[in-house]
XYZ file of C-alpha atoms in Angstrom:
144
model
C 18.323 50.567 1.322
C 16.022 52.211 3.776
C 12.760 51.570 1.928
C 11.369 48.846 -0.307
C 10.050 50.373 -3.537
C 7.352 48.591 -5.523
C 9.139 49.267 -8.795
C 12.036 46.830 -9.435
C 13.901 49.475 -11.466
C 13.640 51.851 -8.517
C 14.929 49.138 -6.193
C 17.898 48.546 -8.491
C 18.677 52.259 -8.718
C 18.355 52.714 -4.958
C 20.725 49.805 -4.439
C 23.157 51.323 -6.970
C 23.015 54.671 -5.185
C 23.682 52.995 -1.821
C 26.617 51.113 -3.320
C 28.006 54.293 -4.876
C 27.752 56.144 -1.556
C 29.819 53.408 0.092
C 32.362 52.839 -2.660
C 32.759 56.348 -4.078
C 31.763 58.983 -1.524
C 33.377 61.673 -3.707
C 30.437 61.252 -6.116
C 28.401 63.280 -3.609
C 29.465 66.459 -5.408
C 27.672 65.285 -8.568
C 24.559 64.262 -6.674
C 24.047 67.504 -4.790
C 23.033 65.584 -1.683
C 20.064 63.901 -3.362
C 20.527 60.233 -4.168
C 17.070 59.404 -5.582
C 17.145 57.511 -8.872
C 16.362 60.407 -11.195
C 18.898 62.680 -9.518
C 21.422 59.849 -9.413
C 21.094 59.284 -13.170
C 21.276 63.018 -13.848
C 24.342 63.257 -11.637
C 26.026 60.449 -13.533
C 25.143 62.106 -16.833
C 26.559 65.383 -15.501
C 29.734 63.635 -14.364
C 30.216 61.924 -17.719
C 28.935 64.724 -19.913
C 26.943 64.244 -23.075
C 27.895 61.188 -25.067
C 29.074 62.063 -28.573
C 27.744 60.411 -31.717
C 31.224 58.992 -32.322
C 31.303 57.385 -28.875
C 27.820 55.936 -29.365
C 28.874 54.532 -32.754
C 32.074 53.090 -31.261
C 30.398 51.421 -28.283
C 26.962 50.542 -29.652
C 27.281 50.693 -33.412
C 29.179 49.057 -36.236
C 32.508 49.276 -34.431
C 31.251 46.971 -31.682
C 29.458 44.645 -34.085
C 30.525 44.982 -37.708
C 27.576 44.389 -39.987
C 25.148 44.462 -37.076
C 22.815 47.124 -35.739
C 23.968 50.717 -35.652
C 23.832 52.812 -32.466
C 20.590 54.569 -33.462
C 18.776 51.280 -34.022
C 20.096 49.752 -30.792
C 18.930 52.788 -28.822
C 15.473 52.733 -30.452
C 15.191 49.014 -29.607
C 16.178 49.818 -26.005
C 13.547 52.556 -25.904
C 10.956 50.115 -27.234
C 11.852 47.696 -24.439
C 11.443 50.359 -21.763
C 7.979 51.242 -23.101
C 6.929 47.602 -23.506
C 7.791 47.045 -19.835
C 5.441 49.817 -18.787
C 7.628 52.951 -19.017
C 8.618 52.734 -15.360
C 12.252 53.815 -15.761
C 11.889 57.581 -16.241
C 15.555 58.580 -16.114
C 16.627 55.729 -18.379
C 13.959 56.578 -20.953
C 15.049 60.222 -21.033
C 18.731 59.327 -21.385
C 17.956 56.760 -24.091
C 15.865 59.296 -26.035
C 18.624 61.895 -25.773
C 21.280 59.420 -26.903
C 19.091 58.090 -29.737
C 18.642 61.657 -30.980
C 22.407 62.207 -30.772
C 22.933 58.963 -32.716
C 20.746 60.314 -35.530
C 17.176 59.313 -34.659
C 14.610 61.921 -35.650
C 11.829 63.062 -33.347
C 9.377 61.199 -35.575
C 11.366 57.950 -35.330
C 11.490 58.267 -31.542
C 7.757 58.972 -31.257
C 6.850 56.162 -33.690
C 8.970 53.711 -31.690
C 7.073 54.676 -28.540
C 3.675 54.588 -30.272
C 4.340 51.120 -31.701
C 5.012 49.802 -28.203
C 1.559 50.868 -27.002
C 0.459 47.451 -28.277
C 2.705 45.765 -25.692
C 3.075 48.267 -22.869
C -0.385 49.789 -23.072
C -1.650 53.319 -23.638
C -0.665 54.653 -20.187
C 2.937 53.547 -20.767
C 2.930 55.079 -24.233
C 1.514 58.367 -22.947
C 4.059 58.555 -20.127
C 6.955 57.677 -22.461
C 5.806 60.288 -25.009
C 5.887 62.958 -22.301
C 9.299 61.810 -21.058
C 10.633 61.834 -24.620
C 9.265 65.321 -25.256
C 10.867 66.520 -22.002
C 14.203 64.911 -22.906
C 14.222 66.470 -26.369
C 13.318 69.884 -24.954
C 16.066 69.640 -22.322
C 18.500 68.610 -25.050
C 17.491 71.600 -27.198
C 17.836 73.920 -24.207
C 21.425 72.798 -23.564
C 22.597 72.965 -27.185
């Protein structure tokens, strides 16, 4: 890494991007020459494509843990964690919102999850996460 970010999530993503550059230089075509965290996550999403509801159910839902949490609930819990930690992981929040919506979460359920976490993450985190969620849902609508 060439710089030391203050945000630990950013540091992790920068390290992941550096590792990917070394181990899989062919990924450059998905990154478009920009390896910052948001572009890196978008490039990975582009490379993998949208995750289907069936895949989310198989990997995060009842198939993975019979009788346990379904994919929608797991994704909403993940979203709550991101907000409680201060909503510092922009790309991850947007991807989680998009996947939660695909797994069956309504806009209201997503927004209520974020609002509830204002008690732990604070109002600035809630406000930022609400905007990121709105952006993710709009981008999702634009591509469908």
